[in-house]
Coordinates of C-alpha atoms and ligand atoms in Angstrom, one line a residue:
M1 CA -63.5 -73.5 -204.9
E2 CA -60.2 -74.9 -205.6
K3 CA -57.4 -73.1 -204.1
V4 CA -54.7 -71.9 -206.4
S5 CA -51.7 -71.3 -204.1
F6 CA -49.5 -69.8 -206.7
V7 CA -51.8 -67.0 -208.1
R8 CA -53.8 -66.0 -205.1
N9 CA -55.6 -63.1 -206.6
A10 CA -56.1 -64.4 -210.2
P11 CA -59.7 -63.7 -211.6
Q12 CA -62.0 -66.6 -210.7
V13 CA -64.0 -66.3 -214.0
F14 CA -61.0 -67.0 -216.0
F15 CA -60.5 -70.3 -214.3
N16 CA -64.1 -71.3 -214.0
S17 CA -65.1 -70.9 -217.7
A18 CA -62.2 -73.0 -218.9
G19 CA -61.7 -75.9 -216.7
Y20 CA -59.1 -77.3 -218.9
F21 CA -57.3 -74.2 -218.6
K22 CA -58.2 -74.3 -215.0
S23 CA -56.8 -77.7 -214.8
R24 CA -53.9 -76.7 -216.9
Y25 CA -53.6 -73.8 -214.8
K26 CA -53.6 -75.8 -211.8
T27 CA -51.1 -78.0 -213.4
F28 CA -49.3 -75.1 -214.7
G29 CA -49.6 -73.5 -211.3
K30 CA -48.1 -76.6 -209.7
A31 CA -45.4 -76.8 -212.4
V32 CA -44.7 -73.2 -212.0
Y33 CA -44.7 -73.5 -208.3
G34 CA -42.2 -76.4 -208.5
S35 CA -40.0 -74.8 -211.0
N36 CA -40.2 -71.6 -209.1
R37 CA -38.5 -73.1 -206.2
W38 CA -35.5 -73.7 -208.4
V39 CA -35.8 -70.3 -209.8
L40 CA -36.0 -68.9 -206.3
L41 CA -33.0 -71.1 -205.4
C42 CA -31.2 -69.9 -208.4
L43 CA -32.2 -66.4 -207.7
G44 CA -31.0 -66.8 -204.1
L45 CA -27.7 -68.3 -205.2
L46 CA -27.5 -65.5 -207.7
N47 CA -28.2 -63.0 -205.0
V48 CA -25.5 -64.6 -202.8
V49 CA -23.1 -64.5 -205.7
L50 CA -24.1 -60.9 -206.4
L51 CA -23.7 -60.1 -202.7
I52 CA -20.3 -61.7 -202.7
V53 CA -19.4 -59.9 -205.8
A54 CA -20.8 -56.7 -204.4
V55 CA -18.9 -57.2 -201.2
S56 CA -15.7 -58.0 -203.1
L57 CA -16.2 -55.0 -205.2
G58 CA -16.9 -52.9 -202.2
I59 CA -13.7 -54.1 -200.5
K60 CA -11.8 -53.6 -203.7
C61 CA -13.2 -50.2 -204.2
A62 CA -12.4 -49.4 -200.6
K63 CA -8.8 -50.5 -201.2
V64 CA -8.6 -48.7 -204.4
K65 CA -10.0 -45.6 -202.7
E66 CA -7.6 -45.9 -199.9
S67 CA -4.8 -46.5 -202.3
S68 CA -6.0 -43.5 -204.3
I69 CA -6.1 -41.5 -201.1
H70 CA -2.7 -42.7 -200.2
V71 CA -1.4 -42.0 -203.6
T72 CA -3.1 -38.6 -203.6
H73 CA -1.7 -38.0 -200.2
S74 CA 1.7 -39.0 -201.2
S75 CA 1.4 -37.0 -204.4
A76 CA 0.4 -34.0 -202.3
T77 CA 3.0 -34.4 -199.6
Q78 CA 5.9 -35.1 -201.9
P79 CA 6.3 -31.6 -203.2
T80 CA 5.6 -30.2 -199.7
S81 CA 8.4 -32.4 -198.3
E82 CA 10.7 -31.4 -200.9
Y83 CA 9.6 -27.8 -200.4
L84 CA 10.2 -28.1 -196.7
H85 CA 13.5 -29.8 -197.3
D86 CA 14.6 -27.0 -199.6
N87 CA 13.3 -24.4 -197.1
H88 CA 15.2 -26.2 -194.3
S89 CA 18.4 -26.1 -196.4
N90 CA 17.8 -22.4 -197.2
V91 CA 17.2 -21.7 -193.5
I92 CA 20.4 -23.5 -192.5
E93 CA 22.3 -21.7 -195.2
A94 CA 20.8 -18.4 -194.1
G95 CA 21.8 -19.3 -190.6
E96 CA 25.3 -20.0 -191.6
N97 CA 25.5 -16.8 -193.5
L98 CA 24.2 -14.9 -190.5
K99 CA 26.7 -16.7 -188.3
K100 CA 29.5 -15.6 -190.6
T101 CA 28.1 -12.1 -190.8
L102 CA 27.9 -12.0 -187.0
E103 CA 31.5 -13.4 -186.6
T104 CA 32.7 -10.7 -189.1
A105 CA 30.8 -8.1 -187.2
I106 CA 32.4 -9.3 -183.9
K107 CA 35.8 -9.2 -185.5
N108 CA 35.2 -5.7 -186.8
H109 CA 33.9 -4.7 -183.5
T110 CA 37.0 -6.1 -181.7
L111 CA 39.2 -4.4 -184.3
L112 CA 37.4 -1.1 -183.9
K113 CA 37.6 -1.4 -180.1
E114 CA 41.4 -2.0 -180.4
Q115 CA 41.7 1.0 -182.7
I116 CA 39.7 3.1 -180.3
E117 CA 41.9 2.0 -177.4
Q118 CA 45.0 2.8 -179.5
K119 CA 43.7 6.2 -180.5
K120 CA 42.7 6.8 -176.8
S121 CA 46.2 5.9 -175.7
I122 CA 47.7 8.1 -178.5
N123 CA 45.3 10.9 -177.4
D124 CA 46.4 10.5 -173.8
E125 CA 50.0 10.6 -174.8
N126 CA 49.3 13.7 -176.9
Q127 CA 47.5 15.3 -174.0
R128 CA 50.5 14.6 -171.8
Q129 CA 52.8 16.1 -174.4
V130 CA 50.5 19.1 -174.7
E131 CA 50.6 19.6 -170.9
T132 CA 54.4 19.3 -171.0
L133 CA 54.6 21.7 -173.9
R134 CA 52.3 24.1 -172.1
T135 CA 54.4 23.9 -169.0
E136 CA 57.6 24.5 -171.0
K137 CA 55.8 27.4 -172.8
T138 CA 54.9 29.0 -169.4
N139 CA 58.5 28.6 -168.2
L140 CA 59.8 30.0 -171.5
Q141 CA 57.4 32.9 -171.2
A142 CA 58.6 33.5 -167.6
N143 CA 62.2 33.4 -168.8
I144 CA 61.4 35.8 -171.7
S145 CA 59.7 38.2 -169.3
A146 CA 62.7 38.0 -166.9
L147 CA 65.1 38.5 -169.8
E148 CA 63.0 41.4 -171.1
G149 CA 62.9 42.8 -167.6
T150 CA 66.6 42.8 -167.3
C151 CA 67.3 43.1 -171.1
G152 CA 69.2 39.9 -170.8
K153 CA 71.8 41.4 -168.5
C154 CA 70.7 39.4 -165.5
L155 CA 69.9 35.8 -164.8
P156 CA 66.3 34.7 -164.8
G157 CA 64.7 35.7 -161.4
W158 CA 67.2 38.4 -160.8
N159 CA 66.4 42.1 -160.8
I160 CA 68.5 44.8 -162.3
L161 CA 69.5 48.3 -161.2
N162 CA 71.9 50.2 -163.4
S163 CA 74.8 47.8 -163.9
S164 CA 74.1 45.4 -161.1
C165 CA 71.8 42.4 -160.7
Y166 CA 70.0 41.5 -157.4
F167 CA 68.8 38.2 -156.1
F168 CA 66.1 38.2 -153.4
S169 CA 65.9 34.7 -151.9
Y170 CA 62.3 35.2 -151.0
L171 CA 61.3 35.2 -154.7
E172 CA 62.9 31.7 -155.1
S173 CA 61.5 30.3 -151.8
S174 CA 59.7 32.2 -149.1
A175 CA 60.1 29.3 -146.8
V176 CA 63.9 29.0 -147.0
K177 CA 65.9 31.1 -144.5
K178 CA 69.5 30.9 -143.6
N179 CA 72.0 32.3 -141.2
W180 CA 74.4 35.1 -142.4
A181 CA 77.3 32.8 -143.3
D182 CA 75.2 30.3 -145.2
S183 CA 73.3 33.1 -147.0
R184 CA 76.6 34.5 -148.2
A185 CA 77.8 31.1 -149.3
D186 CA 74.6 30.8 -151.3
C187 CA 75.3 34.1 -153.1
V188 CA 78.9 33.0 -153.8
R189 CA 77.6 29.7 -155.2
R190 CA 75.5 31.8 -157.6
G191 CA 78.5 33.8 -158.7
A192 CA 77.6 36.7 -156.5
D193 CA 77.9 37.9 -152.9
L194 CA 75.8 39.5 -150.3
V195 CA 74.7 42.9 -151.4
V196 CA 76.9 45.9 -150.7
I197 CA 74.9 49.1 -150.8
D198 CA 77.0 51.8 -152.4
T199 CA 74.5 54.5 -153.2
P200 CA 71.3 56.0 -151.8
E201 CA 69.5 54.9 -155.0
E202 CA 70.6 51.3 -154.3
Q203 CA 69.5 51.6 -150.7
K204 CA 66.1 52.8 -151.8
F205 CA 65.9 50.1 -154.5
V206 CA 66.6 47.3 -152.1
S207 CA 64.4 48.7 -149.4
D208 CA 61.5 49.1 -151.8
S209 CA 62.0 45.7 -153.4
I210 CA 61.4 43.8 -150.1
Q211 CA 58.3 45.8 -149.2
N212 CA 55.9 42.9 -149.8
M213 CA 58.3 40.0 -149.0
K214 CA 57.0 39.1 -145.6
T215 CA 56.6 35.8 -143.9
T216 CA 55.7 36.8 -140.4
T217 CA 53.7 39.5 -138.5
N218 CA 56.8 40.1 -136.4
R219 CA 58.5 42.9 -138.4
W220 CA 61.9 41.9 -137.1
G221 CA 61.5 38.5 -138.6
N222 CA 61.1 39.8 -142.2
G223 CA 64.7 41.0 -142.5
F224 CA 67.2 40.2 -145.3
W225 CA 70.9 39.6 -144.7
I226 CA 73.2 42.1 -146.4
G227 CA 77.0 42.1 -146.8
I228 CA 78.1 44.1 -143.7
T229 CA 79.4 42.9 -140.3
D230 CA 81.3 44.0 -137.3
V231 CA 82.4 40.5 -136.4
H232 CA 86.0 41.3 -136.8
S233 CA 85.9 44.5 -134.8
E234 CA 82.9 45.3 -132.6
G235 CA 81.4 48.6 -133.6
T236 CA 83.3 48.9 -136.8
W237 CA 80.9 48.0 -139.6
T238 CA 82.7 46.8 -142.7
W239 CA 81.2 45.8 -146.0
I240 CA 82.3 42.4 -147.4
N241 CA 84.3 44.4 -150.0
N242 CA 86.4 45.7 -147.0
V243 CA 84.8 49.1 -147.3
T244 CA 84.1 50.5 -143.8
M245 CA 80.8 52.3 -143.3
L246 CA 81.7 55.6 -141.7
D247 CA 78.3 57.2 -141.4
R248 CA 75.1 55.9 -139.7
R249 CA 72.6 57.2 -142.2
Y250 CA 71.0 53.8 -143.3
W251 CA 70.7 52.4 -139.7
M252 CA 67.3 52.4 -138.0
D253 CA 67.1 54.7 -135.0
G254 CA 68.8 53.0 -132.1
E255 CA 70.7 50.6 -134.3
P256 CA 73.2 49.0 -134.4
N257 CA 72.9 48.4 -130.7
N258 CA 74.7 45.0 -130.4
R259 CA 71.9 43.7 -128.2
G260 CA 73.2 41.1 -125.8
Q261 CA 76.7 41.6 -127.2
K262 CA 75.8 39.1 -129.9
E263 CA 74.7 41.2 -132.9
D264 CA 77.4 41.3 -135.4
C265 CA 75.6 40.9 -138.8
G266 CA 73.7 43.5 -140.8
V267 CA 70.1 43.1 -141.8
I268 CA 67.8 45.3 -144.0
L269 CA 64.2 45.6 -143.2
Y270 CA 61.4 47.4 -145.1
S271 CA 60.2 50.5 -143.3
S272 CA 57.0 52.3 -144.3
I273 CA 58.3 55.4 -142.5
S274 CA 61.6 55.9 -144.4
P275 CA 63.6 54.0 -147.0
W276 CA 66.7 55.5 -145.5
K277 CA 66.3 54.0 -142.0
T278 CA 66.1 50.3 -142.7
M279 CA 69.3 48.6 -141.3
F280 CA 69.8 46.9 -137.9
D281 CA 72.3 44.5 -136.5
G282 CA 71.2 41.0 -135.5
P283 CA 72.7 37.7 -134.3
C284 CA 74.5 36.1 -137.2
H285 CA 73.0 32.7 -136.6
Y286 CA 69.4 33.9 -137.0
P287 CA 67.6 32.7 -140.0
Y288 CA 66.6 35.4 -142.5
H289 CA 66.2 35.7 -146.2
W290 CA 69.1 37.3 -148.0
V291 CA 70.0 39.6 -150.9
C292 CA 72.7 38.8 -153.4
K293 CA 74.4 41.2 -155.8
M294 CA 76.5 40.7 -158.9
D295 CA 77.5 42.8 -161.8
S296 CA 75.2 42.6 -164.8
R297 CA 76.4 41.2 -168.1
Ligands
LIG1 CA1 78.0 43.7 -133.0
LIG2 CA1 70.4 45.3 -133.1

């Protein structure tokens, strides 16, 4: 059997019953086989061309896709960038506004602080003025009380009995004591003189007035100088108005005794026993409180 290389599985009957055709077929087969090589070659070339075209198209498509993506990406990011840019500007503007607001708040705070300090200073000054006025009020009230007590007839701090005013140095200063001469000088400086006791009422008034004016537990140390002395004539007690005391009724028992030959000035001392026995003689240089007297207004 003749081998047909081109159509391997073609029906054998067909070729055996028609030799011509078999021959033709063989011829045809050879022709076909020969032309087929060109066809195959053409097909191969075509495939190569198609492959090149396909590759080219693929590359182009890839570029187009990439470009499309890039374009898409650019298209997508463009508004975002502008949005971010706008937001950035807004944030900066908001920051500037906040900065201005903060600066304004700081200025207001500083101004408010200054105002508070100023008001505090004013308040302190007012407080000092209030304290000053309060002190003046207290002094005025004390003066009013003193004036009311003496009905304006005596100076502030002085006491009144009938038509006379009396100054007890203890009330001005319990610490200050003077000798007899200096005590008298103080009374004169005040427009008065050491007290001259003219009546029993006055004796009792002065004696009672000094009852609580004590600075020492030594009773002899709590005396007050009065305006009587025997310095000019020992034993002759004369008031500073040149009136000589003739009786001894206001002297304490045993006084005046001119102890040590040096007691020439009269002192009055409170006695719980009797308001009539309150005077004694003492050394004129001793420090005592003193009692001034002057006529009332
Ligand atoms: Ca004497
Ligand atoms: Ca004496």
